[in-house]
Short mmCIF file of C-alpha atoms and ligand atoms in Angstrom, two decimals:
data_model
loop_
_atom_site.label_atom_id
_atom_site.label_comp_id
_atom_site.label_asym_id
_atom_site.label_seq_id
_atom_site.Cartn_x
_atom_site.Cartn_y
_atom_site.Cartn_z
CA UNK I 591 -26.12 -94.46 -62.35
CA UNK I 592 -23.24 -93.10 -60.26
CA UNK I 593 -23.09 -94.13 -56.62
CA UNK I 594 -24.05 -91.45 -54.14
CA UNK I 595 -20.66 -89.91 -53.25
CA UNK I 596 -21.73 -88.20 -50.00
CA UNK I 597 -21.00 -89.84 -46.66
CA UNK I 598 -23.54 -88.85 -44.01
CA UNK I 599 -22.40 -91.17 -41.27
CA UNK I 600 -20.18 -90.58 -38.28
CA UNK I 601 -16.56 -91.45 -38.90
CA UNK I 602 -16.96 -91.77 -42.69
CA UNK I 603 -14.43 -89.84 -44.72
CA UNK I 604 -16.18 -87.15 -46.79
CA UNK I 605 -15.53 -86.84 -50.54
CA UNK I 606 -14.09 -83.37 -49.91
CA UNK I 607 -12.81 -82.30 -46.50
CA UNK I 608 -14.04 -78.73 -46.28
CA UNK I 609 -12.21 -75.89 -44.54
CA UNK I 610 -9.67 -77.73 -42.43
CA UNK I 611 -6.43 -76.79 -44.20
CA UNK I 612 -5.12 -74.56 -41.46
CA UNK I 613 -5.64 -77.16 -38.72
CA UNK I 614 -4.05 -79.88 -40.86
CA UNK I 615 -1.09 -77.67 -41.75
CA UNK I 616 -0.50 -76.79 -38.10
CA UNK I 617 -0.39 -80.42 -37.15
CA UNK I 618 1.87 -81.31 -40.07
CA UNK I 619 4.20 -78.50 -39.04
CA UNK I 620 4.44 -80.01 -35.56
CA UNK I 621 5.58 -83.29 -37.07
CA UNK I 622 8.20 -81.50 -39.15
CA UNK I 623 9.45 -79.42 -36.25
CA UNK I 624 10.59 -82.48 -34.38
CA UNK I 625 10.14 -83.73 -30.81
CA UNK I 626 9.33 -80.87 -28.47
CA UNK I 627 7.11 -78.99 -30.90
CA UNK I 628 3.97 -77.89 -29.02
CA UNK I 629 1.71 -79.11 -31.85
CA UNK I 630 2.94 -82.67 -31.39
CA UNK I 631 0.30 -83.23 -28.74
CA UNK I 632 -2.99 -81.89 -30.07
CA UNK I 633 -6.59 -82.25 -28.88
CA UNK I 634 -9.40 -81.58 -31.32
CA UNK I 635 -12.65 -80.65 -29.65
CA UNK I 636 -15.99 -79.37 -30.86
CA UNK I 637 -19.67 -80.15 -31.11
CA UNK I 638 -21.04 -83.49 -32.21
CA UNK I 639 -20.76 -83.96 -35.94
CA UNK I 640 -18.29 -81.11 -36.46
CA UNK I 641 -15.71 -83.57 -37.76
CA UNK I 642 -13.39 -84.58 -34.90
CA UNK I 643 -13.09 -88.24 -35.87
CA UNK I 644 -12.48 -87.27 -39.47
CA UNK I 645 -9.67 -84.91 -38.42
CA UNK I 646 -7.97 -87.78 -36.62
CA UNK I 647 -8.31 -90.01 -39.70
CA UNK I 648 -6.93 -87.24 -41.86
CA UNK I 649 -3.90 -86.40 -39.69
CA UNK I 650 -3.19 -90.09 -39.42
CA UNK I 651 -3.40 -90.61 -43.17
CA UNK I 652 -1.23 -87.60 -43.95
CA UNK I 653 1.39 -88.64 -41.42
CA UNK I 654 1.45 -92.15 -42.93
CA UNK I 655 1.91 -90.57 -46.35
CA UNK I 656 4.99 -88.81 -44.96
CA UNK I 657 6.61 -91.98 -43.72
CA UNK I 658 5.20 -92.04 -40.20
CA UNK I 659 3.63 -95.04 -38.58
CA UNK I 660 0.21 -94.28 -37.13
CA UNK I 661 -1.88 -96.27 -34.68
CA UNK I 662 -5.51 -95.17 -34.30
CA UNK I 663 -7.63 -96.21 -31.32
CA UNK I 664 -10.73 -95.14 -29.45
CA UNK I 665 -10.42 -94.50 -25.72
CA UNK I 666 -11.73 -97.42 -23.74
CA UNK I 667 -10.69 -100.56 -21.93
CA UNK I 668 -8.10 -102.48 -23.90
CA UNK I 669 -6.86 -99.36 -25.65
CA UNK I 670 -3.24 -99.81 -24.56
CA UNK I 671 -3.07 -103.39 -25.76
CA UNK I 672 -4.64 -102.36 -29.03
CA UNK I 673 -2.06 -99.62 -29.48
CA UNK I 674 0.76 -102.05 -28.88
CA UNK I 675 -0.81 -104.58 -31.30
CA UNK I 676 -1.32 -101.99 -34.02
CA UNK I 677 2.19 -100.60 -33.71
CA UNK I 678 3.67 -104.07 -33.68
CA UNK I 679 1.78 -104.98 -36.83
CA UNK I 680 2.87 -101.79 -38.60
CA UNK I 681 6.45 -102.28 -37.47
CA UNK I 682 6.40 -105.81 -38.79
CA UNK I 683 5.35 -104.55 -42.19
CA UNK I 684 8.23 -102.12 -42.12
CA UNK I 685 11.03 -104.10 -40.54
CA UNK I 686 12.18 -107.11 -42.56
CA UNK I 687 11.28 -110.42 -40.96
CA UNK I 688 14.07 -112.57 -39.66
CA UNK I 689 13.94 -116.16 -40.83
CA UNK I 690 10.66 -117.83 -40.03
CA UNK I 691 10.05 -116.08 -36.77
CA UNK I 692 7.50 -113.71 -38.22
CA UNK I 693 6.40 -112.31 -34.90
CA UNK I 694 9.78 -111.00 -33.87
CA UNK I 695 10.94 -107.51 -34.60
CA UNK I 696 14.49 -106.57 -35.22
CA UNK I 697 15.83 -103.08 -35.46
CA UNK I 698 18.37 -103.07 -38.21
CA UNK I 699 21.86 -102.58 -36.80
CA UNK I 700 20.75 -102.09 -33.23
CA UNK I 701 20.28 -105.73 -32.40
CA UNK I 702 16.94 -105.17 -30.75
CA UNK I 703 14.87 -108.33 -31.01
CA UNK I 704 11.37 -107.87 -29.66
CA UNK I 705 8.45 -110.27 -29.74
CA UNK I 706 4.86 -109.54 -28.71
CA UNK I 707 5.29 -112.12 -25.93
CA UNK I 708 7.92 -109.79 -24.47
CA UNK I 709 5.16 -107.37 -23.61
CA UNK I 710 4.16 -109.34 -20.56
CA UNK I 711 7.72 -109.94 -19.48
CA UNK I 712 9.02 -106.40 -19.74
CA UNK I 713 5.75 -104.52 -19.23
CA UNK I 714 3.74 -102.36 -21.54
CA UNK I 715 5.73 -99.16 -21.11
CA UNK I 716 9.10 -100.77 -21.70
CA UNK I 717 7.75 -102.70 -24.67
CA UNK I 718 6.37 -99.53 -26.25
CA UNK I 719 9.59 -97.63 -25.55
CA UNK I 720 11.64 -100.35 -27.24
CA UNK I 721 9.25 -100.56 -30.17
CA UNK I 722 9.16 -96.82 -30.75
CA UNK I 723 12.93 -96.58 -30.32
CA UNK I 724 13.40 -99.34 -32.89
CA UNK I 725 11.16 -97.48 -35.33
CA UNK I 726 12.80 -94.13 -34.62
CA UNK I 727 16.20 -95.68 -35.23
CA UNK I 728 15.03 -96.48 -38.72
CA UNK I 729 13.97 -92.87 -39.20
CA UNK I 730 10.27 -93.56 -38.64
CA UNK I 731 8.20 -91.36 -36.33
CA UNK I 732 5.19 -92.75 -34.46
CA UNK I 733 1.79 -91.06 -34.31
CA UNK I 734 -0.87 -92.21 -31.88
CA UNK I 735 -4.46 -91.01 -32.36
CA UNK I 736 -7.12 -91.46 -29.69
CA UNK I 737 -10.77 -90.72 -30.37
CA UNK I 738 -13.51 -90.05 -27.83
CA UNK I 739 -11.27 -89.13 -24.95
CA UNK I 740 -14.46 -88.22 -23.07
CA UNK I 741 -14.70 -91.88 -22.17
CA UNK I 742 -12.64 -91.37 -19.03
CA UNK I 743 -10.66 -94.50 -18.63
CA UNK I 744 -7.78 -95.59 -16.49
CA UNK I 745 -5.85 -96.38 -19.65
CA UNK I 746 -5.92 -92.75 -20.68
CA UNK I 747 -4.12 -91.76 -17.51
CA UNK I 748 -1.60 -94.48 -18.00
CA UNK I 749 -0.99 -93.42 -21.56
CA UNK I 750 -0.61 -89.80 -20.44
CA UNK I 751 2.07 -90.74 -17.93
CA UNK I 752 3.83 -92.94 -20.46
CA UNK I 753 3.67 -90.26 -23.13
CA UNK I 754 5.47 -87.87 -20.80
CA UNK I 755 8.11 -90.52 -20.37
CA UNK I 756 8.45 -90.90 -24.17
CA UNK I 757 8.85 -87.16 -24.52
CA UNK I 758 11.51 -87.01 -21.80
CA UNK I 759 13.36 -89.77 -23.61
CA UNK I 760 13.32 -87.61 -26.72
CA UNK I 761 11.40 -90.15 -28.80
CA UNK I 762 10.10 -89.10 -32.20
CA UNK I 763 6.43 -89.42 -31.33
CA UNK I 764 3.23 -87.39 -31.64
CA UNK I 765 -0.30 -87.76 -30.33
CA UNK I 766 -3.60 -86.44 -31.66
CA UNK I 767 -6.77 -86.79 -29.61
CA UNK I 768 -10.42 -85.87 -30.05
CA UNK I 769 -13.36 -85.49 -27.72
CA UNK I 770 -16.40 -83.43 -26.81
CA UNK I 771 -15.60 -80.18 -24.99
CA UNK I 772 -17.04 -81.52 -21.70
CA UNK I 773 -14.71 -84.45 -21.65
CA UNK I 774 -11.78 -82.40 -22.51
CA UNK I 775 -12.41 -79.85 -19.79
CA UNK I 776 -12.86 -82.67 -17.28
CA UNK I 777 -9.58 -84.19 -18.38
CA UNK I 778 -7.82 -80.87 -18.30
CA UNK I 779 -8.83 -80.50 -14.69
CA UNK I 780 -7.31 -83.82 -13.82
CA UNK I 781 -3.91 -83.32 -12.26
CA UNK I 782 -2.59 -86.58 -13.57
CA UNK I 783 -2.99 -85.44 -17.13
CA UNK I 784 -0.51 -82.60 -17.07
CA UNK I 785 0.54 -83.27 -20.59
CA UNK I 786 -3.02 -82.92 -21.84
CA UNK I 787 -3.24 -79.54 -20.22
CA UNK I 788 -0.17 -78.52 -22.14
CA UNK I 789 -1.46 -80.06 -25.35
CA UNK I 790 -2.36 -77.78 -28.20
CA UNK I 791 -6.15 -77.46 -28.09
CA UNK I 792 -7.91 -77.01 -31.41
CA UNK I 793 -11.62 -76.20 -31.35
CA UNK I 794 -13.21 -77.24 -34.62
CA UNK I 795 -15.86 -74.85 -35.84
CA UNK I 796 -18.41 -74.78 -38.64
CA UNK I 797 -16.88 -74.03 -42.04
CA UNK I 798 -17.39 -71.13 -44.46
CA UNK I 799 -20.37 -71.37 -46.84
CA UNK I 800 -18.40 -70.52 -49.98
CA UNK I 801 -16.10 -73.46 -49.23
CA UNK I 802 -19.19 -75.64 -48.75
CA UNK I 803 -20.57 -74.52 -52.14
CA UNK I 804 -17.28 -75.28 -53.85
CA UNK I 805 -17.10 -78.73 -52.24
CA UNK I 806 -20.69 -79.63 -53.18
CA UNK I 807 -20.16 -78.48 -56.76
CA UNK I 808 -16.88 -80.34 -57.07
CA UNK I 809 -18.31 -83.57 -55.67
CA UNK I 810 -21.41 -83.40 -57.88
CA UNK I 811 -19.51 -82.67 -61.09
CA UNK I 812 -16.70 -85.14 -60.36
CA UNK I 813 -19.44 -87.78 -60.17
CA UNK I 814 -21.01 -86.87 -63.49
CA UNK I 815 -23.95 -84.68 -62.49
CA UNK I 816 -24.83 -80.99 -62.59
CA UNK I 817 -26.55 -78.45 -60.38
CA UNK I 818 -27.65 -74.89 -61.26
CA UNK I 819 -25.83 -72.05 -59.43
CA UNK I 820 -28.95 -70.86 -57.57
CA UNK I 821 -29.76 -74.39 -56.39
CA UNK I 822 -26.17 -74.90 -55.31
CA UNK I 823 -26.37 -71.74 -53.28
CA UNK I 824 -29.56 -72.86 -51.54
CA UNK I 825 -28.08 -76.26 -50.81
CA UNK I 826 -24.92 -74.71 -49.33
CA UNK I 827 -26.88 -72.22 -47.26
CA UNK I 828 -29.00 -75.06 -45.84
CA UNK I 829 -25.90 -76.73 -44.39
CA UNK I 830 -25.15 -73.65 -42.27
CA UNK I 831 -21.51 -74.72 -42.63
CA UNK I 832 -22.07 -77.61 -40.22
CA UNK I 833 -19.93 -80.49 -41.51
CA UNK I 834 -22.38 -83.32 -40.84
CA UNK I 835 -25.09 -81.37 -42.68
CA UNK I 836 -22.82 -80.93 -45.70
CA UNK I 837 -22.90 -84.69 -46.12
CA UNK I 838 -26.59 -85.04 -45.22
CA UNK I 839 -27.73 -82.31 -47.60
CA UNK I 840 -25.45 -83.56 -50.39
CA UNK I 841 -26.64 -87.13 -49.90
CA UNK I 842 -30.35 -86.31 -49.89
CA UNK I 843 -30.33 -83.90 -52.83
CA UNK I 844 -28.39 -86.54 -54.79
CA UNK I 845 -30.75 -89.40 -54.05
CA UNK I 846 -33.99 -87.68 -55.18
CA UNK I 847 -33.47 -88.51 -58.86
CA UNK I 848 -30.16 -90.34 -59.18
CA UNK I 849 -30.93 -91.49 -62.74
CA UNK I 850 -31.00 -87.97 -64.19
CA UNK I 851 -27.85 -85.98 -64.89
CA UNK I 852 -29.17 -82.69 -63.59
CA UNK I 853 -30.03 -82.21 -59.93
CA UNK I 854 -33.23 -80.15 -60.13
CA UNK I 855 -34.56 -77.33 -57.97
CA UNK I 856 -37.17 -79.78 -56.62
CA UNK I 857 -34.48 -82.31 -55.74
CA UNK I 858 -32.73 -79.60 -53.75
CA UNK I 859 -35.86 -78.53 -51.84
CA UNK I 860 -36.96 -82.07 -51.05
CA UNK I 861 -33.38 -83.08 -50.24
CA UNK I 862 -32.90 -80.24 -47.77
CA UNK I 863 -36.10 -81.21 -45.92
CA UNK I 864 -35.04 -84.84 -45.77
CA UNK I 865 -31.57 -83.86 -44.52
CA UNK I 866 -33.05 -81.82 -41.69
CA UNK I 867 -35.28 -84.70 -40.64
CA UNK I 868 -32.31 -87.06 -40.59
CA UNK I 869 -30.33 -84.61 -38.55
CA UNK I 870 -33.06 -84.75 -35.92
CA UNK I 871 -33.12 -88.53 -35.71
CA UNK I 872 -29.35 -88.84 -35.56
CA UNK I 873 -27.58 -85.91 -33.93
CA UNK I 874 -30.36 -84.25 -31.97
CA UNK I 875 -31.86 -87.38 -30.50
CA UNK I 876 -28.43 -88.61 -29.45
CA UNK I 877 -27.44 -85.26 -27.92
CA UNK I 878 -30.66 -84.94 -25.94
CA UNK I 879 -30.63 -88.52 -24.75
CA UNK I 880 -27.47 -87.82 -22.76
CA UNK I 881 -29.04 -84.95 -20.84
CA UNK I 882 -31.07 -84.61 -17.65
CA UNK I 883 -34.66 -83.40 -17.66
CA UNK I 884 -33.66 -79.98 -16.32
CA UNK I 885 -30.98 -79.66 -19.01
CA UNK I 886 -33.66 -80.29 -21.61
CA UNK I 887 -36.04 -77.84 -19.99
CA UNK I 888 -33.31 -75.22 -20.22
CA UNK I 889 -32.96 -75.96 -23.93
CA UNK I 890 -36.69 -75.78 -24.53
CA UNK I 891 -36.75 -72.43 -22.75
CA UNK I 892 -33.99 -71.30 -25.13
CA UNK I 893 -35.84 -72.62 -28.17
CA UNK I 894 -38.53 -69.98 -27.68
CA UNK I 895 -36.12 -67.35 -28.93
CA UNK I 896 -35.33 -66.91 -32.58
CA UNK I 897 -31.67 -66.04 -31.91
CA UNK I 898 -29.29 -66.12 -28.93
CA UNK I 899 -31.06 -66.33 -25.57
CA UNK I 900 -30.48 -64.19 -22.52
CA UNK I 901 -29.75 -66.17 -19.37
CA UNK I 902 -32.14 -64.06 -17.30
CA UNK I 903 -34.95 -64.74 -19.79
CA UNK I 904 -34.25 -68.48 -19.68
CA UNK I 905 -34.30 -68.42 -15.87
CA UNK I 906 -37.61 -66.57 -15.91
CA UNK I 907 -39.16 -69.05 -18.33
CA UNK I 908 -37.97 -71.93 -16.17
CA UNK I 909 -39.20 -70.15 -13.04
CA UNK I 910 -35.84 -70.57 -11.38
CA UNK I 911 -33.28 -68.04 -10.20
CA UNK I 912 -30.38 -66.92 -12.31
CA UNK I 913 -27.78 -68.81 -10.26
CA UNK I 914 -29.62 -72.05 -10.65
CA UNK I 915 -29.98 -71.50 -14.39
CA UNK I 916 -26.31 -70.61 -14.71
CA UNK I 917 -25.31 -74.03 -13.36
CA UNK I 918 -27.23 -75.65 -16.18
CA UNK I 919 -25.77 -73.16 -18.61
CA UNK I 920 -22.28 -74.33 -17.60
CA UNK I 921 -23.24 -78.02 -17.89
CA UNK I 922 -24.68 -77.55 -21.36
CA UNK I 923 -21.66 -75.58 -22.55
CA UNK I 924 -19.44 -78.40 -21.30
CA UNK I 925 -21.59 -80.92 -23.13
CA UNK I 926 -21.00 -78.97 -26.34
CA UNK I 927 -24.73 -78.34 -26.89
CA UNK I 928 -24.75 -74.56 -26.36
CA UNK I 929 -22.10 -71.84 -26.43
CA UNK I 930 -21.72 -68.32 -25.08
CA UNK I 931 -22.93 -65.66 -27.52
CA UNK I 932 -21.80 -62.52 -25.72
CA UNK I 933 -23.44 -60.23 -23.12
CA UNK I 934 -25.01 -62.95 -20.99
CA UNK I 935 -26.43 -64.76 -24.02
CA UNK I 936 -26.11 -68.36 -25.15
CA UNK I 937 -26.92 -70.06 -28.42
CA UNK I 938 -27.16 -73.60 -29.82
CA UNK I 939 -23.95 -75.13 -31.26
CA UNK I 940 -25.66 -77.61 -33.57
CA UNK I 941 -27.97 -76.27 -36.27
CA UNK I 942 -31.72 -76.83 -36.28
CA UNK I 943 -31.73 -78.01 -32.68
CA UNK I 944 -34.01 -75.07 -31.89
CA UNK I 945 -36.56 -76.20 -34.50
CA UNK I 946 -36.22 -79.80 -33.38
CA UNK I 947 -36.92 -78.85 -29.76
CA UNK I 948 -39.95 -76.81 -30.76
CA UNK I 949 -41.35 -79.72 -32.76
CA UNK I 950 -40.58 -82.39 -30.20
CA UNK I 951 -40.98 -80.76 -26.79
CA UNK I 952 -44.33 -82.45 -26.22
CA UNK I 953 -43.21 -85.89 -27.29
CA UNK I 954 -40.20 -85.62 -24.98
CA UNK I 955 -42.69 -85.50 -22.14
CA UNK I 956 -41.51 -82.13 -20.95
CA UNK I 957 -44.93 -80.53 -21.01
CA UNK I 958 -45.78 -82.47 -17.87
CA UNK I 959 -42.64 -81.40 -16.05
CA UNK I 960 -43.25 -80.43 -12.44
CA UNK I 961 -41.43 -77.21 -11.79
CA UNK I 962 -42.05 -75.23 -8.61
CA UNK I 963 -43.87 -72.57 -10.51
CA UNK I 964 -44.59 -73.71 -14.05
CA UNK I 965 -43.71 -70.95 -16.47
CA UNK I 966 -46.57 -69.62 -18.52
CA UNK I 967 -46.34 -70.71 -22.08
CA UNK I 968 -43.42 -73.04 -21.50
CA UNK I 969 -43.65 -76.12 -23.74
N1 LIG A 1354 -14.53 -80.81 -42.91
C1 LIG A 1354 -15.54 -81.58 -43.36
N2 LIG A 1354 -16.05 -81.41 -44.60
C2 LIG A 1354 -17.06 -82.17 -45.05
N3 LIG A 1354 -17.65 -83.14 -44.33
C3 LIG A 1354 -17.18 -83.37 -43.09
C4 LIG A 1354 -16.11 -82.59 -42.53
N4 LIG A 1354 -15.87 -83.03 -41.29
C5 LIG A 1354 -16.74 -84.01 -41.05
N5 LIG A 1354 -17.54 -84.23 -42.12
C6 LIG A 1354 -18.64 -85.22 -42.17
O1 LIG A 1354 -19.43 -84.98 -41.02
C7 LIG A 1354 -19.84 -86.20 -40.41
C8 LIG A 1354 -19.41 -86.23 -38.97
O2 LIG A 1354 -17.99 -86.30 -38.87
P1 LIG A 1354 -17.29 -86.96 -37.61
O3 LIG A 1354 -17.76 -88.35 -37.44
O4 LIG A 1354 -15.83 -86.74 -37.74
O5 LIG A 1354 -17.87 -86.04 -36.42
P2 LIG A 1354 -17.45 -86.01 -34.89
O6 LIG A 1354 -17.11 -84.60 -34.54
O7 LIG A 1354 -16.42 -87.04 -34.62
O8 LIG A 1354 -18.83 -86.39 -34.17
P3 LIG A 1354 -19.07 -87.08 -32.71
O9 LIG A 1354 -18.87 -86.00 -31.70
O10 LIG A 1354 -20.49 -87.56 -32.71
O11 LIG A 1354 -18.08 -88.21 -32.59
C9 LIG A 1354 -19.31 -87.32 -41.30
O12 LIG A 1354 -20.34 -87.69 -42.17
C10 LIG A 1354 -18.17 -86.66 -42.08
O13 LIG A 1354 -18.03 -87.25 -43.36
MG1 LIG A 1355 -16.43 -88.80 -33.56
#
């Protein structure tokens, strides 16, 4: 019995990375173009589960394959130290050790001896500059990736300032970051982070269904099983092109009868249902937990529509005026939960959130919400 090849968990590399060639090529081009290329500082943003973390892993892996050294961290306290540790460790693997002093670095021909203990003496920025210079002198570029830049930390500001210094010095360095749209817009409004404002911003979207179908088929057959064309089509359609659902649907249709070679029509139907339930308990619960009660009421008002919702209709259902509703509209767009859908309309970014809200409005306690004038029929 083949192991289930699908990876429905955050940060896990999928068996096939669907529909991201253009973004990956753009970033790779930035590395080739040399210091000063606008793509050398890139921020990936997008809804939860769209594949931001995976993009960082992928750019990091590809850069490493092309002779770069990459250090991957998540924004948070201790991030700068971790970056220095990771780069030091990678540099040590690359630069031959001198005698028995395994912790010292030496840049061939340039006489730069640098030990981790120097970090305290010369300061973080100088240490990093020396380390990166030593690597660059050996023809090795340095890529830094930072995930979850929405965790607004002092370190991020410090790194931003230092990165500008690296760029001015002409160092061969690149940075790729990822975060939810809210975080990124907050950061972009922060004067200190000028370089982030100039960074190339890449919004990751859902992927095309034919690419999803091809990826599901390839993964299933590469792992010794089969699926009929009609079933494959239903499975792909059920993902709505949302990357996390590609893994969830694949995983659940696979696990229905893993001992048989053929994935049956029943496996697909049951698997799709199971995938949607899992989506609710992972992505939807987590997204809603971060929101205020009024944010959630706004979403429940939206969930009454079958397609994009008109702001004026949402305001009416909430019994609030349009201005008030538009503040919540802006907050929810920033949080990456909804997006503009033209002509005063908004829609959900993550699939099946509408259905989830309809099913769970009561259990979220929102039916007892005290609004000034409770809207008829709301929740
Ligand atoms: N392009 C893709 N093709 C197929 N599967 C993908 C793709 N991108 C991501 N996935 C899968 O989707 C899931 C979520 O990916 P990831 O953890 O990168 O999301 P994220 O955007 O970082 O989410 P969050 O905002 O919660 O951090 C993982 O299971 C991953 O394997
Ligand atoms: Mg992530």
